[in-house]
XYZ file of C-alpha atoms in Angstrom:
669
model
C 48.280 54.319 -16.391
C 48.275 51.979 -13.415
C 45.556 52.159 -10.787
C 45.915 51.115 -7.103
C 42.854 49.171 -5.975
C 42.140 49.370 -2.236
C 40.264 46.465 -0.599
C 38.777 47.023 2.866
C 40.567 44.936 5.492
C 37.178 43.557 6.808
C 36.240 42.296 3.433
C 39.663 40.721 2.991
C 39.400 38.893 6.270
C 35.904 37.666 5.404
C 37.080 36.297 2.075
C 40.035 34.628 3.684
C 37.919 33.035 6.323
C 35.321 31.753 3.830
C 37.932 30.307 1.570
C 39.510 28.140 4.207
C 38.595 24.462 3.965
C 36.328 23.562 6.876
C 37.034 20.290 8.762
C 34.597 17.650 7.690
C 31.801 16.895 10.093
C 30.818 13.437 11.156
C 27.752 12.422 9.068
C 25.153 10.381 10.881
C 23.690 7.590 8.825
C 20.471 8.699 7.308
C 17.182 6.863 8.042
C 15.317 7.412 4.826
C 11.999 5.975 6.157
C 11.274 5.350 2.479
C 9.870 1.963 1.476
C 11.165 2.154 -2.182
C 14.710 2.783 -0.881
C 14.437 0.042 1.624
C 13.160 -2.550 -0.845
C 15.917 -1.660 -3.285
C 18.528 -1.842 -0.504
C 17.362 -5.295 0.509
C 17.171 -6.546 -3.064
C 20.694 -5.393 -3.734
C 21.786 -7.311 -0.572
C 20.332 -10.518 -1.977
C 21.900 -9.988 -5.437
C 25.282 -9.100 -4.029
C 25.282 -11.731 -1.346
C 25.836 -14.815 -3.553
C 29.643 -14.624 -3.613
C 29.960 -14.499 0.221
C 27.519 -17.462 0.557
C 29.260 -19.851 -1.760
C 32.879 -18.719 -2.466
C 34.524 -22.051 -3.120
C 33.759 -25.561 -4.218
C 34.644 -26.897 -0.795
C 32.166 -24.624 0.860
C 29.555 -25.509 -1.698
C 29.797 -29.234 -0.963
C 28.294 -28.492 2.509
C 26.100 -25.502 1.443
C 24.429 -27.095 -1.596
C 22.295 -29.766 0.079
C 20.924 -27.179 2.400
C 20.246 -24.668 -0.377
C 18.627 -27.418 -2.469
C 16.329 -28.500 0.362
C 15.410 -24.876 0.987
C 14.572 -24.390 -2.716
C 12.366 -27.443 -2.879
C 10.584 -26.503 0.445
C 9.873 -23.045 -1.029
C 8.248 -24.772 -3.912
C 6.083 -26.680 -1.568
C 6.613 -30.385 -2.251
C 9.092 -33.200 -1.513
C 11.561 -34.879 -3.880
C 12.322 -37.609 -1.399
C 9.067 -39.584 -1.750
C 8.854 -42.574 -4.053
C 6.752 -41.720 -7.175
C 4.973 -43.998 -9.513
C 4.853 -42.859 -13.160
C 1.868 -40.639 -13.858
C -1.197 -42.160 -15.370
C -1.515 -41.412 -19.107
C -4.686 -40.847 -21.078
C -4.033 -41.105 -24.919
C -6.193 -39.090 -27.253
C -4.692 -39.732 -30.706
C -1.646 -39.554 -32.985
C -0.710 -37.243 -35.838
C 1.771 -38.323 -38.380
C 3.989 -35.519 -39.813
C 6.948 -35.582 -42.197
C 9.852 -37.202 -40.155
C 7.993 -37.552 -36.894
C 4.736 -38.214 -35.120
C 2.784 -36.298 -32.397
C 1.342 -38.355 -29.729
C -1.522 -36.592 -27.979
C -2.475 -37.288 -24.383
C -2.964 -35.906 -20.984
C -1.377 -37.071 -17.777
C -2.282 -37.025 -14.135
C 0.565 -35.189 -12.219
C -1.412 -35.329 -8.978
C -4.747 -36.986 -8.252
C -7.171 -35.146 -10.486
C -4.633 -32.588 -11.701
C -4.439 -33.262 -15.423
C -1.879 -31.883 -17.910
C -2.686 -31.765 -21.627
C 0.454 -32.645 -23.583
C 1.945 -33.420 -27.023
C 4.960 -35.658 -27.459
C 6.972 -35.260 -30.727
C 8.710 -38.544 -31.601
C 11.215 -38.772 -34.552
C 10.558 -41.590 -37.006
C 12.714 -44.736 -37.200
C 14.107 -44.634 -33.590
C 16.266 -47.779 -33.185
C 17.872 -46.832 -29.799
C 16.986 -44.493 -27.005
C 17.044 -40.839 -28.079
C 17.948 -37.663 -26.236
C 14.811 -35.815 -25.192
C 13.958 -32.163 -24.595
C 11.067 -30.802 -22.474
C 9.733 -27.578 -23.849
C 8.334 -25.408 -21.113
C 5.617 -23.063 -22.395
C 5.597 -19.336 -21.675
C 2.603 -17.020 -21.072
C 0.966 -17.253 -24.451
C -2.586 -18.380 -25.254
C -2.670 -21.839 -26.727
C 0.589 -22.891 -25.095
C 1.578 -26.152 -26.856
C -0.167 -24.864 -30.022
C 1.556 -21.505 -29.972
C 5.028 -23.022 -29.317
C 4.598 -26.036 -31.592
C 7.260 -24.759 -34.025
C 9.965 -25.195 -31.427
C 8.853 -28.794 -30.653
C 8.628 -29.539 -34.397
C 12.139 -28.332 -35.084
C 13.614 -30.259 -32.165
C 11.922 -33.379 -33.408
C 13.340 -32.883 -36.862
C 16.812 -32.572 -35.309
C 16.242 -35.984 -33.703
C 15.048 -35.115 -30.141
C 11.994 -36.734 -28.584
C 10.264 -33.501 -27.358
C 7.524 -33.121 -24.754
C 5.453 -29.931 -24.711
C 2.548 -29.378 -22.430
C 0.080 -26.641 -21.235
C 0.583 -24.646 -18.150
C -2.362 -24.135 -15.806
C -3.046 -20.636 -16.998
C -3.485 -20.352 -20.777
C -3.930 -23.920 -21.972
C -6.995 -25.892 -22.807
C -8.305 -25.289 -19.264
C -7.614 -21.788 -17.790
C -6.441 -21.892 -14.267
C -4.667 -19.174 -12.280
C -1.128 -17.896 -12.422
C -2.261 -14.326 -11.697
C -3.197 -14.348 -7.980
C -1.519 -11.434 -6.214
C -0.744 -10.036 -9.711
C -4.353 -9.038 -10.636
C -6.791 -10.899 -8.406
C -5.812 -9.631 -4.878
C -4.902 -13.155 -3.761
C -2.118 -12.014 -1.489
C -3.146 -14.819 0.791
C -1.106 -17.092 -1.552
C 1.962 -15.781 0.310
C 0.517 -16.810 3.643
C -0.363 -20.299 2.192
C 3.228 -20.612 0.889
C 1.741 -21.096 -2.541
C 3.205 -20.039 -5.929
C 1.974 -21.304 -9.346
C 5.659 -21.852 -10.290
C 5.560 -24.833 -7.958
C 2.722 -26.479 -9.870
C 4.385 -25.945 -13.216
C 7.623 -27.369 -11.811
C 5.846 -30.368 -10.410
C 4.078 -30.950 -13.768
C 7.492 -30.852 -15.559
C 8.935 -33.306 -13.106
C 5.963 -35.654 -13.548
C 6.259 -35.264 -17.331
C 9.896 -36.389 -17.059
C 8.660 -39.314 -14.878
C 6.604 -40.371 -17.845
C 9.453 -40.091 -20.296
C 11.493 -42.363 -18.010
C 8.959 -45.160 -18.784
C 9.575 -45.023 -22.581
C 12.090 -47.246 -24.312
C 12.739 -44.620 -26.918
C 14.042 -41.960 -24.468
C 17.621 -41.742 -23.310
C 17.285 -40.602 -19.703
C 21.010 -39.814 -19.519
C 20.448 -36.985 -22.034
C 17.590 -34.769 -21.032
C 17.305 -31.062 -21.890
C 14.860 -28.323 -20.943
C 14.146 -24.977 -22.578
C 11.444 -22.294 -22.840
C 10.897 -18.573 -22.958
C 9.533 -16.083 -20.420
C 7.539 -18.124 -17.877
C 9.027 -21.147 -19.652
C 12.369 -19.538 -19.180
C 12.162 -19.177 -15.545
C 10.696 -22.744 -15.369
C 13.867 -23.910 -17.220
C 15.879 -22.585 -14.348
C 13.615 -24.200 -11.685
C 13.328 -27.489 -13.447
C 17.124 -27.939 -13.879
C 17.787 -26.801 -10.304
C 15.169 -29.215 -8.911
C 15.681 -32.246 -10.981
C 19.300 -33.594 -11.519
C 17.968 -35.701 -14.470
C 18.004 -32.534 -16.536
C 21.463 -32.606 -18.095
C 21.319 -29.335 -19.990
C 19.015 -26.348 -19.887
C 18.555 -23.257 -21.970
C 16.333 -20.565 -20.404
C 15.314 -17.670 -22.626
C 14.279 -14.318 -21.274
C 13.543 -15.845 -17.949
C 15.775 -14.520 -15.201
C 17.100 -11.300 -13.641
C 18.824 -10.341 -10.433
C 16.626 -9.231 -7.554
C 18.042 -5.738 -7.503
C 17.011 -5.259 -11.098
C 13.548 -6.798 -10.631
C 12.785 -4.590 -7.583
C 14.965 -1.551 -8.044
C 13.893 -1.008 -11.622
C 10.333 -2.110 -10.897
C 10.420 -4.790 -13.640
C 8.606 -6.916 -11.188
C 5.469 -4.947 -11.932
C 5.143 -6.656 -15.301
C 5.718 -10.108 -14.005
C 3.325 -12.982 -13.407
C 3.482 -14.392 -9.872
C 5.178 -17.526 -11.086
C 8.303 -15.706 -12.098
C 9.815 -15.878 -8.564
C 9.342 -18.566 -6.038
C 7.775 -18.010 -2.628
C 11.135 -16.633 -1.334
C 10.990 -17.489 2.329
C 14.780 -18.328 2.383
C 15.787 -15.081 0.574
C 17.583 -16.273 -2.602
C 18.503 -14.673 -5.867
C 18.380 -16.208 -9.377
C 22.101 -16.674 -9.105
C 21.534 -19.158 -6.221
C 19.190 -21.121 -8.487
C 21.862 -21.094 -11.211
C 24.360 -22.408 -8.673
C 22.107 -25.466 -8.067
C 22.373 -26.257 -11.778
C 26.190 -26.082 -11.831
C 28.259 -27.670 -13.358
C 25.726 -28.989 -15.755
C 25.574 -27.247 -19.155
C 23.630 -23.936 -19.036
C 22.943 -21.611 -21.929
C 21.381 -18.249 -20.948
C 19.580 -16.491 -23.854
C 18.538 -12.945 -23.274
C 17.422 -9.922 -25.447
C 18.997 -6.596 -24.850
C 15.840 -4.457 -24.609
C 13.662 -6.755 -22.598
C 11.010 -4.910 -20.561
C 10.990 -7.568 -17.938
C 14.733 -8.393 -17.630
C 17.477 -5.797 -17.871
C 20.434 -7.025 -19.880
C 22.752 -5.509 -17.305
C 21.352 -7.795 -14.602
C 21.818 -10.743 -16.906
C 25.373 -9.734 -17.461
C 25.784 -9.494 -13.699
C 24.596 -12.997 -12.757
C 26.290 -14.561 -15.934
C 29.623 -13.105 -14.733
C 28.999 -14.432 -11.185
C 27.893 -17.931 -12.436
C 30.855 -18.114 -14.837
C 33.178 -17.552 -11.925
C 31.239 -20.163 -9.875
C 31.378 -22.686 -12.784
C 35.095 -22.158 -12.757
C 35.298 -23.708 -9.325
C 34.227 -26.952 -11.099
C 36.678 -26.262 -14.013
C 33.535 -26.009 -16.118
C 33.518 -22.445 -17.387
C 32.798 -23.835 -20.852
C 29.526 -25.223 -19.659
C 27.910 -21.869 -18.992
C 27.336 -19.475 -21.849
C 25.336 -16.337 -22.745
C 23.791 -15.507 -26.045
C 22.567 -11.934 -26.327
C 20.156 -10.867 -29.021
C 18.658 -7.441 -30.107
C 15.050 -6.498 -29.338
C 12.428 -6.854 -26.786
C 11.036 -9.859 -24.685
C 11.188 -12.426 -27.456
C 13.124 -15.058 -29.357
C 15.513 -14.206 -32.135
C 16.849 -16.515 -34.904
C 20.256 -16.287 -33.317
C 19.037 -17.503 -29.845
C 16.896 -20.265 -31.363
C 19.786 -21.696 -33.412
C 22.115 -21.357 -30.507
C 19.843 -23.509 -28.441
C 19.651 -26.126 -31.102
C 23.368 -26.253 -31.383
C 23.723 -26.332 -27.585
C 21.414 -29.363 -27.336
C 23.051 -31.185 -30.198
C 26.453 -30.740 -28.524
C 25.466 -31.634 -24.922
C 22.791 -34.219 -25.465
C 23.968 -35.906 -28.744
C 27.655 -35.111 -28.686
C 27.406 -33.412 -32.140
C 29.181 -30.230 -32.753
C 27.159 -28.294 -35.271
C 27.707 -24.530 -35.834
C 24.544 -22.668 -34.984
C 24.555 -20.681 -38.222
C 24.317 -23.824 -40.251
C 21.113 -25.044 -38.535
C 17.738 -24.171 -40.070
C 15.463 -22.037 -37.881
C 11.868 -22.916 -36.829
C 8.946 -22.697 -39.193
C 7.590 -19.158 -38.921
C 4.790 -19.397 -41.486
C 1.597 -20.093 -39.466
C 0.013 -21.669 -42.536
C 2.491 -24.455 -42.354
C 1.646 -25.182 -38.640
C -1.169 -27.202 -37.155
C -4.339 -25.583 -35.868
C -5.452 -25.840 -32.175
C -8.142 -28.397 -32.867
C -5.499 -30.792 -34.233
C -3.170 -30.562 -31.199
C -5.628 -30.156 -28.381
C -6.253 -33.357 -26.410
C -9.652 -32.670 -24.616
C -11.716 -31.785 -27.593
C -13.510 -29.220 -25.526
C -14.397 -31.586 -22.706
C -11.704 -31.873 -19.926
C -12.188 -34.444 -17.174
C -14.995 -33.547 -14.878
C -12.828 -33.784 -11.748
C -9.929 -31.711 -13.096
C -8.425 -29.457 -10.440
C -6.578 -27.010 -12.757
C -8.871 -24.143 -11.925
C -8.613 -24.596 -8.168
C -5.265 -26.232 -7.623
C -4.171 -23.057 -5.732
C -6.492 -24.157 -2.859
C -4.965 -27.605 -2.392
C -1.413 -27.763 -3.700
C -0.028 -26.627 -0.417
C -1.404 -28.339 2.601
C -2.212 -25.765 5.321
C -1.775 -26.806 8.896
C -4.636 -28.417 10.884
C -5.125 -26.883 14.267
C -3.427 -29.198 16.802
C -5.115 -30.878 19.730
C -3.498 -29.473 22.859
C -4.550 -30.793 26.304
C -1.563 -30.048 28.611
C 0.970 -27.399 29.450
C 3.698 -29.574 28.032
C 1.929 -29.976 24.773
C 1.263 -26.166 24.629
C 4.934 -25.423 25.344
C 6.064 -27.882 22.679
C 3.767 -26.401 20.015
C 4.734 -22.866 20.986
C 8.369 -23.674 20.393
C 7.602 -25.506 17.164
C 5.673 -22.578 15.766
C 8.171 -19.948 16.809
C 11.112 -21.877 15.400
C 9.306 -22.322 12.055
C 8.400 -18.661 11.896
C 11.884 -17.477 12.649
C 13.338 -19.293 9.680
C 10.410 -19.467 7.124
C 8.399 -16.319 7.842
C 10.747 -13.927 9.685
C 13.921 -15.146 8.164
C 14.564 -11.671 6.699
C 14.766 -10.120 10.168
C 18.298 -8.712 10.593
C 20.849 -11.212 12.032
C 21.981 -8.654 14.496
C 19.866 -5.800 15.798
C 20.888 -2.225 14.960
C 21.855 0.041 17.805
C 18.754 2.025 19.018
C 20.661 5.310 19.146
C 17.576 6.637 21.039
C 16.969 10.215 21.800
C 14.248 12.382 23.132
C 13.123 14.733 20.399
C 10.040 16.409 22.100
C 8.662 16.914 25.561
C 5.807 18.809 27.111
C 4.112 19.199 30.511
C 0.770 19.110 28.681
C -1.425 16.414 27.090
C -1.292 14.023 30.035
C -1.278 14.271 33.871
C 2.498 13.942 34.065
C 3.421 15.225 30.665
C 4.324 13.718 27.278
C 7.675 12.675 25.721
C 8.501 11.690 22.229
C 11.548 9.473 21.528
C 13.107 8.343 18.262
C 15.067 5.162 17.750
C 16.498 2.963 14.966
C 14.374 -0.011 14.093
C 16.252 -1.419 11.090
C 18.705 0.046 8.623
C 16.876 2.775 6.845
C 14.072 3.143 9.429
C 14.030 5.520 12.331
C 10.664 5.453 14.269
C 9.055 7.537 16.945
C 7.407 6.485 20.190
C 5.158 9.069 21.847
C 4.492 8.426 25.611
C 1.655 9.901 27.571
C 2.413 9.724 31.348
C -0.424 8.851 33.670
C 2.201 8.139 36.393
C 5.153 10.306 37.616
C 8.148 10.119 35.260
C 10.589 9.727 38.161
C 9.395 6.194 38.965
C 9.258 2.998 36.960
C 5.723 2.307 35.774
C 3.866 -0.143 33.578
C 3.601 0.805 29.882
C 1.004 -0.020 27.179
C 2.352 0.277 23.701
C -0.492 1.117 21.273
C -0.009 0.485 17.515
C -1.579 3.265 15.440
C -3.658 1.993 12.568
C -3.249 3.203 8.906
C -5.688 5.861 7.952
C -6.940 6.464 11.472
C -8.519 9.724 12.509
C -6.825 12.190 14.803
C -7.029 11.002 18.497
C -8.639 7.740 17.469
C -5.986 5.528 19.057
C -6.130 7.791 22.078
C -9.805 7.219 22.498
C -9.283 3.467 22.275
C -6.354 3.516 24.733
C -8.024 5.630 27.365
C -10.288 2.672 28.089
C -7.386 0.328 28.730
C -4.946 -0.332 31.540
C -5.634 2.655 33.681
C -2.475 2.375 35.822
C -0.213 2.201 32.757
C 1.525 4.949 30.846
C 0.516 4.910 27.223
C 2.879 4.854 24.292
C 1.874 5.297 20.625
C 3.837 3.868 17.727
C 3.535 4.235 14.035
C 5.207 1.197 12.399
C 6.332 1.418 8.728
C 3.365 1.717 6.450
C 1.507 3.933 8.884
C 1.349 7.706 9.283
C 4.598 9.524 8.736
C 6.519 6.342 7.925
C 3.794 5.225 5.452
C 3.617 5.385 1.719
C 1.138 6.349 -0.966
C -1.662 3.786 -1.345
C -1.005 3.489 -5.021
C 2.305 1.820 -4.081
C 0.653 -0.919 -1.991
C 0.355 -3.458 -4.858
C 3.996 -2.959 -5.813
C 5.228 -3.014 -2.205
C 3.308 -6.157 -1.254
C 4.707 -8.074 -4.313
C 8.221 -6.757 -4.011
C 8.427 -7.450 -0.390
C 7.429 -11.105 -0.918
C 10.027 -11.501 -3.717
C 12.755 -10.554 -1.261
C 11.499 -12.771 1.582
C 9.288 -10.433 3.736
C 5.855 -8.825 3.798
C 4.615 -5.456 4.976
C 3.199 -7.282 8.037
C 6.511 -9.043 8.849
C 8.255 -5.617 8.692
C 5.564 -4.076 11.003
C 6.031 -6.924 13.412
C 9.718 -6.345 13.582
C 9.184 -2.631 14.227
C 6.770 -3.398 17.059
C 9.250 -5.820 18.639
C 11.986 -3.260 18.361
C 9.703 -0.614 20.011
C 9.001 -3.025 22.944
C 12.743 -3.513 23.441
C 13.504 0.178 23.135
C 10.787 1.109 25.670
C 12.406 -1.361 28.197
C 15.619 0.781 28.079
C 13.774 3.893 29.277
C 14.311 4.716 32.961
C 10.642 5.495 33.571
C 9.407 2.082 32.300
C 9.043 -1.067 34.362
C 10.550 -3.562 31.756
C 8.607 -6.478 33.303
C 5.269 -4.764 32.864
C 4.951 -3.815 29.174
C 1.788 -4.607 27.199
C 0.802 -4.132 23.595
C -2.473 -3.209 21.865
C -3.855 -2.974 18.306
C -7.033 -2.608 16.391
C -8.207 -4.491 13.241
C -5.172 -5.474 11.189
C -2.824 -3.934 13.746
C -4.228 -6.374 16.272
C -2.601 -9.180 14.270
C 0.699 -7.286 14.283
C 0.350 -6.851 18.063
C -0.314 -10.593 18.556
C 2.704 -11.737 16.534
C 4.985 -9.179 18.132
C 3.961 -10.232 21.582
C 4.375 -13.970 20.751
C 7.829 -13.535 19.292
C 8.918 -10.949 21.974
C 7.949 -13.439 24.728
C 8.057 -10.680 27.397
C 4.758 -8.884 27.070
C 2.536 -8.932 30.099
C -0.783 -8.426 28.315
C -2.084 -7.800 24.767
C -5.237 -5.865 24.039
C -7.045 -6.600 20.824
C -10.043 -4.992 19.035
C -11.554 -6.730 16.038
C -8.541 -8.898 15.134
C -8.694 -10.755 11.827
C -9.651 -14.402 12.217
C -7.389 -15.771 9.481
C -4.610 -14.915 7.032
C -6.443 -16.908 4.382
C -8.503 -14.051 2.895
C -8.229 -12.152 -0.354
C -7.721 -8.424 -0.866
C -8.865 -5.959 -3.433
C -6.911 -6.536 -6.725
C -5.127 -3.193 -6.254
C -3.885 -4.297 -2.917
C -5.239 -1.266 -1.049
C -6.293 -2.937 2.206
C -4.374 -4.042 5.297
C -1.474 -6.249 4.216
C -2.104 -9.205 6.465
C -0.039 -11.783 4.616
C 3.035 -13.469 6.281
C 5.102 -15.827 4.191
C 4.302 -19.518 4.812
C 2.426 -18.854 8.050
C -0.585 -21.060 7.167
C 1.707 -24.061 6.953
C 2.176 -23.845 10.624
C -0.527 -21.655 12.340
C -3.087 -18.883 11.842
C -4.117 -15.674 13.558
C -6.794 -17.242 15.794
C -4.219 -19.550 17.385
C -1.798 -16.818 18.428
C -3.350 -15.881 21.789
C -2.858 -19.425 23.043
C 0.618 -19.595 21.542
C 1.583 -16.349 23.260
C 0.817 -17.650 26.725
C 1.754 -16.600 29.477
C 0.989 -13.278 27.909
C -2.734 -12.639 28.789
C -5.085 -11.594 25.989
C -7.938 -9.074 26.347
C -10.596 -8.372 23.664
C -12.568 -5.186 23.366
C -16.093 -6.213 22.939
C -16.895 -9.779 21.754
C -14.261 -12.409 21.015
C -14.429 -13.299 17.319
C -15.752 -16.952 16.874
C -12.485 -18.381 15.460
C -10.637 -17.423 18.614
C -12.621 -20.014 20.568
C -9.837 -22.427 19.691
C -7.381 -20.405 21.736
C -9.784 -20.033 24.595
C -10.388 -23.767 24.596
C -6.648 -24.620 24.538
C -5.942 -22.121 27.368
C -8.777 -23.767 29.508
C -7.528 -27.319 28.926
C -3.748 -26.736 29.011
C -3.209 -24.073 31.706
C -6.569 -23.433 33.306
C -6.675 -19.915 31.857
C -8.848 -18.126 29.330
C -9.251 -15.133 26.996
C -10.611 -12.035 28.588
C -13.055 -9.322 27.561
C -12.549 -5.621 28.467
C -15.287 -3.133 27.877
């Protein structure tokens, strides 16, 4: 029996309407206001940007010298100066089967001593190829990695191995920002990788003096920290003919996006003021032979990122018709060597440094029985007594020369130094600022007739991709006329109405605007992320402070577009750490009428708690050109007002203003 089913017409129409495909709506780009999303976004940009920066060999001919100079500058020394061989201090010789071990230390800089062992094969009749073994982060360094040097010597290579400044016979510091709170290293432009690289270069300078070393055939290798140093050494020193880094590199998007950076020592990425990726470092090595060894379950380096930059570098090597010179050996396991990788490296050096083609599987591995290796007291060179003047423990305080305050006695001298500082900061400190500013796309999102004499408006605007900020304006003057404006930077962790209480004492004829830059208030992040954010930001060429300065500068520009604002009469104010942000924003903006400061920091050169949970004052490389106490003078003709007393260090700015322009710093109570 068949049944007739009746459907109400209203339900039929509703179903028909709902089933129609709606026209797609335009989707506005989302501002995540999320620091983790932003860091990952910018890290990806660095990793993906290599191909567009160096797409052909012709382009690279002009790009390479610039990129090389930037790389060396980020390390913090010069390769152009004439160098004498380092002074050597012998401490004994050990004869082994088929080779001897010369023990000594050398002086890479005045009073910076490097304990070393040189493995020299017996019966050398003509100069031999040499390998520099770069130690990773393991206690005992040249003792721990001796099996590698021994095997290389048995294969006929003169082999130099030396201690790093962290875990050798004298324990210096690689772990500054990592676990000591020394984020001021970023402001100094210092990174321990630079010292290790310099020590390697100076070790090679010593080998160049030896008649038994063939300087046309030099190799470099090492694992972990020694792996990253293998990249740096070959990129910096063209005398390195072939290099084999092991578990020592990953793309920036992997390091930051996957948070692998959290396990890394500070030396694993240079002070990245010019925003480079490891692929850029590999390009500086090309077309010289490069063997990349990587394990597939390495906690510190994702194998996928290794595949990514190996593929990119292979294509780049192809521009030189040298694809055969770059290779990847992938091994199972975690952050470690594997017999396959060790033997591949031995075969690699035999081929490229001795012109011997020997299959890796036919080469004997290193000695793995500790009982057949030498104890530390046999290989150490100091016998427990390093030189009294050794700087290993304190080299972080002197390796990078910070700028001396200049003597400025005239308006012309002040103008010249202002321009010098701002030009430097634009490329070395604020180089990660966007090349072109994003459209503000400003809109009023809230308004009231309350809270101030002439009401209150809140606007939102785009600062940078991923960040949409709010500026909240309290009107002391009618909104239908253009009036002066004071932009007040809110401080992290402040109490409700705290900034309002501070601002009410300032600039009575001004309207007052309040801004939360990223890291503050509703565009902040959990304090337990501070340590990660500060380290990750530096790895991709910025700092929390530099991002906040950019936000403040963008807010100043946005406020100038508002019809109720007199664009020629905008001032800025900040307290404590935010006072530093206000100063740099005013200096770089160049249009602020006044700046109001309360308890500004006197220097960038100060440590933080080891968890990083204080105000992130660091700015990359800033101490190589200036410091906070100089900024009021360098911001002239912006006038500077202090709440309460002027901190002592700022007497320098006051003195310069008196001498150069017959002006001064002011106090407002």
